[in-house]
Short mmCIF file of N, CA, C and O in Angstrom, two decimals:
data_model
loop_
_atom_site.label_atom_id
_atom_site.label_comp_id
_atom_site.label_asym_id
_atom_site.label_seq_id
_atom_site.Cartn_x
_atom_site.Cartn_y
_atom_site.Cartn_z
N MET W 4 -12.95 -11.94 41.83
CA MET W 4 -11.49 -11.85 41.73
C MET W 4 -11.02 -10.61 42.49
O MET W 4 -11.67 -9.58 42.48
N SER W 5 -9.87 -10.75 43.07
CA SER W 5 -9.34 -9.60 43.80
C SER W 5 -8.65 -8.64 42.83
O SER W 5 -8.24 -9.02 41.74
N ALA W 6 -8.52 -7.41 43.26
CA ALA W 6 -7.92 -6.38 42.41
C ALA W 6 -6.44 -6.67 42.17
O ALA W 6 -5.92 -6.39 41.07
N ILE W 7 -5.77 -7.26 43.15
CA ILE W 7 -4.34 -7.58 42.99
C ILE W 7 -4.14 -8.61 41.89
O ILE W 7 -3.23 -8.49 41.06
N LEU W 8 -4.99 -9.61 41.84
CA LEU W 8 -4.87 -10.66 40.82
C LEU W 8 -5.08 -10.07 39.42
O LEU W 8 -4.36 -10.42 38.48
N ILE W 9 -6.03 -9.18 39.28
CA ILE W 9 -6.27 -8.55 37.98
C ILE W 9 -5.06 -7.72 37.57
O ILE W 9 -4.63 -7.75 36.40
N LEU W 10 -4.47 -6.98 38.49
CA LEU W 10 -3.29 -6.18 38.17
C LEU W 10 -2.10 -7.06 37.78
O LEU W 10 -1.36 -6.74 36.85
N VAL W 11 -1.92 -8.17 38.47
CA VAL W 11 -0.81 -9.08 38.15
C VAL W 11 -1.01 -9.70 36.78
O VAL W 11 -0.07 -9.81 35.99
N LEU W 12 -2.24 -10.09 36.47
CA LEU W 12 -2.51 -10.66 35.15
C LEU W 12 -2.29 -9.63 34.05
O LEU W 12 -1.72 -9.94 32.99
N GLU W 13 -2.72 -8.41 34.28
CA GLU W 13 -2.53 -7.36 33.27
C GLU W 13 -1.05 -7.05 33.08
O GLU W 13 -0.58 -6.88 31.94
N ALA W 14 -0.28 -6.98 34.16
CA ALA W 14 1.15 -6.72 34.05
C ALA W 14 1.85 -7.88 33.34
O ALA W 14 2.75 -7.67 32.53
N GLY W 15 1.46 -9.10 33.63
CA GLY W 15 2.05 -10.26 32.95
C GLY W 15 1.75 -10.26 31.47
O GLY W 15 2.61 -10.58 30.64
N PHE W 16 0.54 -9.89 31.11
CA PHE W 16 0.18 -9.81 29.69
C PHE W 16 0.99 -8.73 28.99
O PHE W 16 1.48 -8.93 27.88
N ALA W 17 1.14 -7.57 29.63
CA ALA W 17 1.91 -6.48 29.03
C ALA W 17 3.38 -6.88 28.86
O ALA W 17 3.99 -6.58 27.84
N LEU W 18 3.94 -7.55 29.85
CA LEU W 18 5.33 -8.00 29.75
C LEU W 18 5.48 -9.04 28.65
O LEU W 18 6.44 -8.99 27.87
N GLY W 19 4.54 -9.96 28.55
CA GLY W 19 4.58 -10.95 27.48
C GLY W 19 4.49 -10.32 26.11
O GLY W 19 5.19 -10.72 25.17
N LEU W 20 3.64 -9.33 25.97
CA LEU W 20 3.50 -8.64 24.70
C LEU W 20 4.79 -7.89 24.34
O LEU W 20 5.23 -7.92 23.18
N LEU W 21 5.40 -7.26 25.33
CA LEU W 21 6.67 -6.56 25.09
C LEU W 21 7.76 -7.54 24.66
O LEU W 21 8.47 -7.28 23.68
N LEU W 22 7.86 -8.66 25.33
CA LEU W 22 8.87 -9.66 24.96
C LEU W 22 8.61 -10.23 23.57
O LEU W 22 9.55 -10.48 22.81
N PHE W 23 7.35 -10.41 23.22
CA PHE W 23 7.02 -10.90 21.88
C PHE W 23 7.45 -9.90 20.81
O PHE W 23 8.03 -10.28 19.80
N PHE W 24 7.20 -8.62 21.03
CA PHE W 24 7.59 -7.61 20.05
C PHE W 24 9.11 -7.53 19.91
O PHE W 24 9.63 -7.38 18.81
N VAL W 25 9.82 -7.63 21.01
CA VAL W 25 11.29 -7.61 20.95
C VAL W 25 11.79 -8.83 20.20
O VAL W 25 12.65 -8.72 19.32
N TRP W 26 11.25 -9.99 20.50
CA TRP W 26 11.66 -11.22 19.80
C TRP W 26 11.34 -11.12 18.31
O TRP W 26 12.15 -11.50 17.47
N TRP W 27 10.18 -10.61 17.98
CA TRP W 27 9.74 -10.51 16.59
C TRP W 27 10.67 -9.61 15.78
O TRP W 27 11.04 -9.92 14.66
N THR W 28 11.10 -8.48 16.36
CA THR W 28 11.94 -7.55 15.62
C THR W 28 13.40 -8.00 15.58
O THR W 28 14.09 -7.73 14.60
N MET W 29 13.88 -8.70 16.59
CA MET W 29 15.28 -9.11 16.60
C MET W 29 15.54 -10.33 15.73
O MET W 29 16.56 -10.41 15.06
N PHE W 30 14.63 -11.29 15.74
CA PHE W 30 14.90 -12.57 15.11
C PHE W 30 14.05 -12.84 13.88
O PHE W 30 13.96 -13.96 13.42
N SER W 31 13.44 -11.81 13.32
CA SER W 31 12.63 -12.04 12.12
C SER W 31 13.51 -12.26 10.90
O SER W 31 13.06 -12.78 9.90
N GLY W 32 14.78 -11.87 10.95
CA GLY W 32 15.71 -12.09 9.86
C GLY W 32 15.70 -10.96 8.86
O GLY W 32 14.75 -10.19 8.77
N ARG W 33 16.78 -10.88 8.12
CA ARG W 33 16.87 -9.85 7.09
C ARG W 33 16.28 -10.36 5.80
O ARG W 33 16.36 -11.53 5.48
N LYS W 34 15.75 -9.44 5.05
CA LYS W 34 15.27 -9.77 3.72
C LYS W 34 16.48 -9.85 2.79
O LYS W 34 17.49 -9.20 3.05
N PRO W 35 16.40 -10.60 1.72
CA PRO W 35 17.57 -10.76 0.83
C PRO W 35 18.12 -9.44 0.30
O PRO W 35 19.31 -9.30 0.13
N GLU W 36 17.28 -8.45 0.06
CA GLU W 36 17.79 -7.18 -0.47
C GLU W 36 18.43 -6.33 0.61
O GLU W 36 18.99 -5.28 0.31
N GLN W 37 18.38 -6.74 1.87
CA GLN W 37 18.97 -5.96 2.95
C GLN W 37 20.30 -6.53 3.43
O GLN W 37 20.77 -6.18 4.49
N THR W 38 20.92 -7.37 2.67
CA THR W 38 22.20 -7.94 3.09
C THR W 38 23.31 -6.91 2.93
O THR W 38 23.14 -5.88 2.28
N ASN W 39 24.45 -7.20 3.48
CA ASN W 39 25.59 -6.29 3.38
C ASN W 39 26.08 -6.16 1.95
O ASN W 39 26.68 -5.16 1.59
N GLN W 40 25.85 -7.14 1.12
CA GLN W 40 26.31 -7.10 -0.27
C GLN W 40 25.56 -6.03 -1.06
O GLN W 40 26.09 -5.49 -2.01
N ALA W 41 24.33 -5.73 -0.68
CA ALA W 41 23.53 -4.77 -1.45
C ALA W 41 23.90 -3.32 -1.13
O ALA W 41 23.57 -2.43 -1.88
N ARG W 42 24.58 -3.08 -0.04
CA ARG W 42 24.94 -1.72 0.33
C ARG W 42 26.14 -1.25 -0.48
O ARG W 42 27.07 -2.01 -0.69
N PRO W 43 26.14 0.01 -0.89
CA PRO W 43 27.32 0.53 -1.57
C PRO W 43 28.48 0.66 -0.59
O PRO W 43 28.28 1.04 0.57
N LYS W 44 29.65 0.34 -1.04
CA LYS W 44 30.83 0.40 -0.17
C LYS W 44 31.32 1.84 -0.08
O LYS W 44 31.38 2.55 -1.07
N ARG W 45 31.67 2.25 1.11
CA ARG W 45 32.21 3.59 1.33
C ARG W 45 33.71 3.53 1.32
O ARG W 45 34.32 2.56 1.78
N LYS W 46 34.29 4.59 0.82
CA LYS W 46 35.74 4.68 0.87
C LYS W 46 36.15 5.13 2.27
O LYS W 46 35.48 5.97 2.87
N PRO W 47 37.22 4.58 2.81
CA PRO W 47 37.63 5.01 4.15
C PRO W 47 38.09 6.46 4.14
O PRO W 47 38.71 6.93 3.18
N LYS W 48 37.77 7.17 5.20
CA LYS W 48 38.18 8.56 5.30
C LYS W 48 39.66 8.62 5.64
O LYS W 48 40.11 7.94 6.55
N THR W 49 40.38 9.41 4.91
CA THR W 49 41.81 9.58 5.21
C THR W 49 42.07 11.05 5.48
O THR W 49 41.53 11.93 4.80
N LYS W 50 42.89 11.28 6.46
CA LYS W 50 43.26 12.66 6.77
C LYS W 50 44.51 13.04 5.99
O LYS W 50 45.45 12.25 5.86
N LYS W 51 44.48 14.24 5.47
CA LYS W 51 45.66 14.72 4.75
C LYS W 51 46.65 15.29 5.76
O LYS W 51 46.27 16.03 6.67
N PRO W 52 47.93 14.96 5.60
CA PRO W 52 48.93 15.54 6.53
C PRO W 52 49.05 17.02 6.30
O PRO W 52 49.04 17.50 5.17
N GLU W 53 49.13 17.75 7.39
CA GLU W 53 49.23 19.21 7.27
C GLU W 53 50.62 19.69 7.49
O GLU W 53 51.43 19.17 8.14
#
């Protein structure tokens, strides 16, 4: 095998692995305890007139 072919295969594998990790973290979904309903609501900040 030529050195160029080995480099192309290695780069393709690395790119595929990177895309898999990005897909896994973006689309794995939230767990039920991580929904917006479970977070405490913050009061909006209001400025006092001076």
